[in-house]
PDB file of C-alpha atoms in Angstrom:
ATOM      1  CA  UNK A   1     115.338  -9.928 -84.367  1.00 53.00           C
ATOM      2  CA  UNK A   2     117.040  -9.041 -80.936  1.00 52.00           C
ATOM      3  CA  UNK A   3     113.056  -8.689 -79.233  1.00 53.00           C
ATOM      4  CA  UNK A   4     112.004 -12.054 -80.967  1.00 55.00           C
ATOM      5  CA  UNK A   5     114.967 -13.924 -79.052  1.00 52.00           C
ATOM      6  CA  UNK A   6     113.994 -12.113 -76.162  1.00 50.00           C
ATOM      7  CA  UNK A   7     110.149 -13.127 -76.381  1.00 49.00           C
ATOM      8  CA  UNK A   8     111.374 -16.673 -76.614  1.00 51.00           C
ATOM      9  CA  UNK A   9     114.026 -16.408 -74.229  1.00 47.00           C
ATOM     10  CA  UNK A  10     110.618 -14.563 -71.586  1.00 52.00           C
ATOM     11  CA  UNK A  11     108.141 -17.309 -72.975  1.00 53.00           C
ATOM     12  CA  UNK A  12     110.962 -20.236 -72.231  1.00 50.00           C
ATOM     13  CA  UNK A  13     111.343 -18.940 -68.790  1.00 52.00           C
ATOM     14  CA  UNK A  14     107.746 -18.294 -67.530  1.00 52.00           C
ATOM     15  CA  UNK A  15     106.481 -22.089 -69.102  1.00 47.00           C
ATOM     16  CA  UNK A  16     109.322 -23.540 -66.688  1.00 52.00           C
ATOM     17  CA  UNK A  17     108.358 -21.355 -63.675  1.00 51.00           C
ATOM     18  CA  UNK A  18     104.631 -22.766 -64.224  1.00 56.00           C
ATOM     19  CA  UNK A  19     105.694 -26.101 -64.587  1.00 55.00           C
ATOM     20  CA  UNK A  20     107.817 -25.514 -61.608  1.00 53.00           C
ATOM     21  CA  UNK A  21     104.724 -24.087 -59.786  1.00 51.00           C
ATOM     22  CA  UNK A  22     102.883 -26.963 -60.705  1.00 53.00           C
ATOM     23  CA  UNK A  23     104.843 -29.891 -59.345  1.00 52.00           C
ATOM     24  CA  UNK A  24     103.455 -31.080 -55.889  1.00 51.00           C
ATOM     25  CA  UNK A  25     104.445 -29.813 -52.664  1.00 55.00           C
ATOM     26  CA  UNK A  26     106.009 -33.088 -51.917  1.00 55.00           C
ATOM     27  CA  UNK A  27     108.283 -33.179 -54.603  1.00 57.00           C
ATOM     28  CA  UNK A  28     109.136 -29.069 -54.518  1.00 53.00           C
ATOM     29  CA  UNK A  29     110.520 -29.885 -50.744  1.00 61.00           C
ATOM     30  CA  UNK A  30     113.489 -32.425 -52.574  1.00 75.00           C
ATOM     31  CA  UNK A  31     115.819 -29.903 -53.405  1.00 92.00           C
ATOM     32  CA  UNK A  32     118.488 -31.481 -56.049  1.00 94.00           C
ATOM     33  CA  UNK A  33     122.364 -32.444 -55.149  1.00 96.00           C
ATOM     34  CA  UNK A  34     124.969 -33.395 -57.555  1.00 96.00           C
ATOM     35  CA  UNK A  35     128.567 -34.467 -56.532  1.00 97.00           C
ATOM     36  CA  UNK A  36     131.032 -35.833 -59.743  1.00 97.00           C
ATOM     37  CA  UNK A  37     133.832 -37.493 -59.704  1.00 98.00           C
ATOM     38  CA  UNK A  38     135.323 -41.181 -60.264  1.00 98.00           C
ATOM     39  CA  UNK A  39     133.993 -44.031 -59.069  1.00 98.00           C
ATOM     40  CA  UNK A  40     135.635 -46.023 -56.345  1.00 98.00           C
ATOM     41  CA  UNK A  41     133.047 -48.519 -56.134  1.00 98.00           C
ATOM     42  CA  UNK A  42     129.485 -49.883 -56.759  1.00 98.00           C
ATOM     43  CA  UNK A  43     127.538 -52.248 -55.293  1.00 97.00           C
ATOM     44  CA  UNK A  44     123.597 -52.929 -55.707  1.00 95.00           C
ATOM     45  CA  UNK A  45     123.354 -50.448 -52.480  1.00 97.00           C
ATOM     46  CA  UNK A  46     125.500 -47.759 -53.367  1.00 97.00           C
ATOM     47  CA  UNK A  47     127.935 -45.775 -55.486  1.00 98.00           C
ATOM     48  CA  UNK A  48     131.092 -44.327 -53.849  1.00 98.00           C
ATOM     49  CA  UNK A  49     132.885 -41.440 -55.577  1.00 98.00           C
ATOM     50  CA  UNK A  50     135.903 -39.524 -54.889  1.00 98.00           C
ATOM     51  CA  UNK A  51     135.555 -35.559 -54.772  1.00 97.00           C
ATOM     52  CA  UNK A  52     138.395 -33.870 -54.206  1.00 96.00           C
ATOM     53  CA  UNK A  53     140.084 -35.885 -51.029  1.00 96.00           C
ATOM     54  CA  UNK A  54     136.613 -36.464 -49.861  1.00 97.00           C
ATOM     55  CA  UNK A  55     134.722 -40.453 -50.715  1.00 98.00           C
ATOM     56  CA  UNK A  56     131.243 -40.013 -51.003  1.00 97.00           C
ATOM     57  CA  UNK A  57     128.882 -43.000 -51.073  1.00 97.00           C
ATOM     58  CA  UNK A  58     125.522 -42.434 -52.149  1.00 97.00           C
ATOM     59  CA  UNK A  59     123.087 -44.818 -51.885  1.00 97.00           C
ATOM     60  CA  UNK A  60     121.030 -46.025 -54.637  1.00 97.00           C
ATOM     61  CA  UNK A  61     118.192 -48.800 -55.287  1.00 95.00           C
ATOM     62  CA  UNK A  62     116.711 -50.582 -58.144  1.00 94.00           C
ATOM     63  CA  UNK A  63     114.365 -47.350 -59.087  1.00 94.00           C
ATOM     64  CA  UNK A  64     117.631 -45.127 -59.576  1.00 96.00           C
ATOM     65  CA  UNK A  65     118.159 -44.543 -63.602  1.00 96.00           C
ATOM     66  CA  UNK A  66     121.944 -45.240 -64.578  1.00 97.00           C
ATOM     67  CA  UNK A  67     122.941 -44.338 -68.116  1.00 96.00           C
ATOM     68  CA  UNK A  68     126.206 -45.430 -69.230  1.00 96.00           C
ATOM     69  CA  UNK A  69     128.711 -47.857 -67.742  1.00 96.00           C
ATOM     70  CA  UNK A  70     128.789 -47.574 -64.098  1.00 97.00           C
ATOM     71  CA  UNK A  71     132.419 -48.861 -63.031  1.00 97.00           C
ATOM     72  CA  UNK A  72     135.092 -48.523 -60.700  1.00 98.00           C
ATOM     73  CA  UNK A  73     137.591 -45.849 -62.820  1.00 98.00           C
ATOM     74  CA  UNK A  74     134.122 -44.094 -64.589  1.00 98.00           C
ATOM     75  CA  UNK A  75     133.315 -40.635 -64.005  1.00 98.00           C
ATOM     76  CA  UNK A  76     130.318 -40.329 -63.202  1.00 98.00           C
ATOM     77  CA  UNK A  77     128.034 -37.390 -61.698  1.00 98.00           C
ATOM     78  CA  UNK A  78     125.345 -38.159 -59.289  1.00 98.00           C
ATOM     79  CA  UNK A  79     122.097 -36.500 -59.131  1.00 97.00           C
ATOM     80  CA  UNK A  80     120.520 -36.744 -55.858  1.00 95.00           C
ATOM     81  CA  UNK A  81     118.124 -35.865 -53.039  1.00 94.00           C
ATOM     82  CA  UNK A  82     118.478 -35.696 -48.846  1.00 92.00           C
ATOM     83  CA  UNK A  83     115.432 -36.801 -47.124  1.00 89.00           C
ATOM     84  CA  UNK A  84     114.542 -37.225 -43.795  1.00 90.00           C
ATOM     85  CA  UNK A  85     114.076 -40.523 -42.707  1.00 92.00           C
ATOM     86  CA  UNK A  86     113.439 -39.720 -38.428  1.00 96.00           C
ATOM     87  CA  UNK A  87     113.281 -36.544 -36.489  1.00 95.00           C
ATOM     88  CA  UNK A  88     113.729 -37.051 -32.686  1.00 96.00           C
ATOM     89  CA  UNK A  89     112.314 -33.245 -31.306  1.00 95.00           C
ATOM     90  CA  UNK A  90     114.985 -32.626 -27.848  1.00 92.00           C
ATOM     91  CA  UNK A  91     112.786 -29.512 -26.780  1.00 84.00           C
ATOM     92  CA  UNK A  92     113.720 -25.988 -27.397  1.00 76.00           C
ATOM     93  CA  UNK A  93     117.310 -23.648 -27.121  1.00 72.00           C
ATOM     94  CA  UNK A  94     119.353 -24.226 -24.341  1.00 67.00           C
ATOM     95  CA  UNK A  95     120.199 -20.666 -23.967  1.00 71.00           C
ATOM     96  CA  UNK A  96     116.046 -19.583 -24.827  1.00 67.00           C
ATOM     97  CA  UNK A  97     115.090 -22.051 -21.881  1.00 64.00           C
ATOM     98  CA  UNK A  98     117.767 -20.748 -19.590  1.00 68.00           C
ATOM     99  CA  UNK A  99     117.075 -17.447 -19.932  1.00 70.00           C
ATOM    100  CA  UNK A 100     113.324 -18.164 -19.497  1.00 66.00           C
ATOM    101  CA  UNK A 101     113.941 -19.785 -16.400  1.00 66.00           C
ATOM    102  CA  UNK A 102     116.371 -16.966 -14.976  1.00 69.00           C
ATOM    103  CA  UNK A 103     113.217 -14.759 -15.361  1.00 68.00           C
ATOM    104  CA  UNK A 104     110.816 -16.831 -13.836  1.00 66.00           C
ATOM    105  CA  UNK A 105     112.623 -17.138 -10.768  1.00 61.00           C
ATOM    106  CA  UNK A 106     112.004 -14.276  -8.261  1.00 61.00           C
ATOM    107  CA  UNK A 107     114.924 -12.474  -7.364  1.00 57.00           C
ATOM    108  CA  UNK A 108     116.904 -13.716  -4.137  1.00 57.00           C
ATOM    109  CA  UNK A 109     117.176 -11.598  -1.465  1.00 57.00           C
ATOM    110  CA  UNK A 110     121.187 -10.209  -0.790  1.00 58.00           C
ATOM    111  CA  UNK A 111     122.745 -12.330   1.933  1.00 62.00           C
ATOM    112  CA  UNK A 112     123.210 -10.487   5.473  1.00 62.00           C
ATOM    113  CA  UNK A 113     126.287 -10.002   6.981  1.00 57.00           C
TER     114      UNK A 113
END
């Protein structure tokens, strides 16, 4: 009886690591985020919890799925995603480029006396 469970419990595991496997590289990258707590407020753009003595505010559109009744006083737990929306490239490390140009420089001759 104990091996059957454990079959199951094997079978179970490697049908979600293919359907993980599956899924598209797109959607692989958008690791999942929860935060709970109650809700402080809601408007059509957001939802703003309180964790601990931090407010959160999450944003939300008409696509995101709300079960229940969404209220100031609810608790509620958020499921969510962080996204890029812009990446400005500056260049490389500070210390890497300094230390590249320290070697690239020739070496000064010592000052006479």
């Amino acid at each position: 009886m104990k091996t059957h469970t454990t079959t199951k419990l094997t079978f179970l595991s490697a049908l979600l690591l293919g359907a993980t496997l599956a899924a598209s590289p797109a959607r692989a990258a958008d690791k999942a985020y929860q935060v709970t707590g109650p809700v402080l407020e809601v408007t059509d753009a957001s939802v703003t919890v309180q964790k601990g003595k931090e407010k959160w505010q999450v944003a939300r559109n008409k696509d995101t799925k709300v079960t229940g009744d969404l209220k100031v006083g609810a608790k509620v737990t958020i499921m969510y995603t962080m996204t890029a929306t812009s990446i400005e490239a500056k260049g490389g490390d500070a210390k890497a480029d300094a230390k590249a140009d320290k070697a690239a420089k020739p070496a000064e001759a010592p000052a006479k006396k």
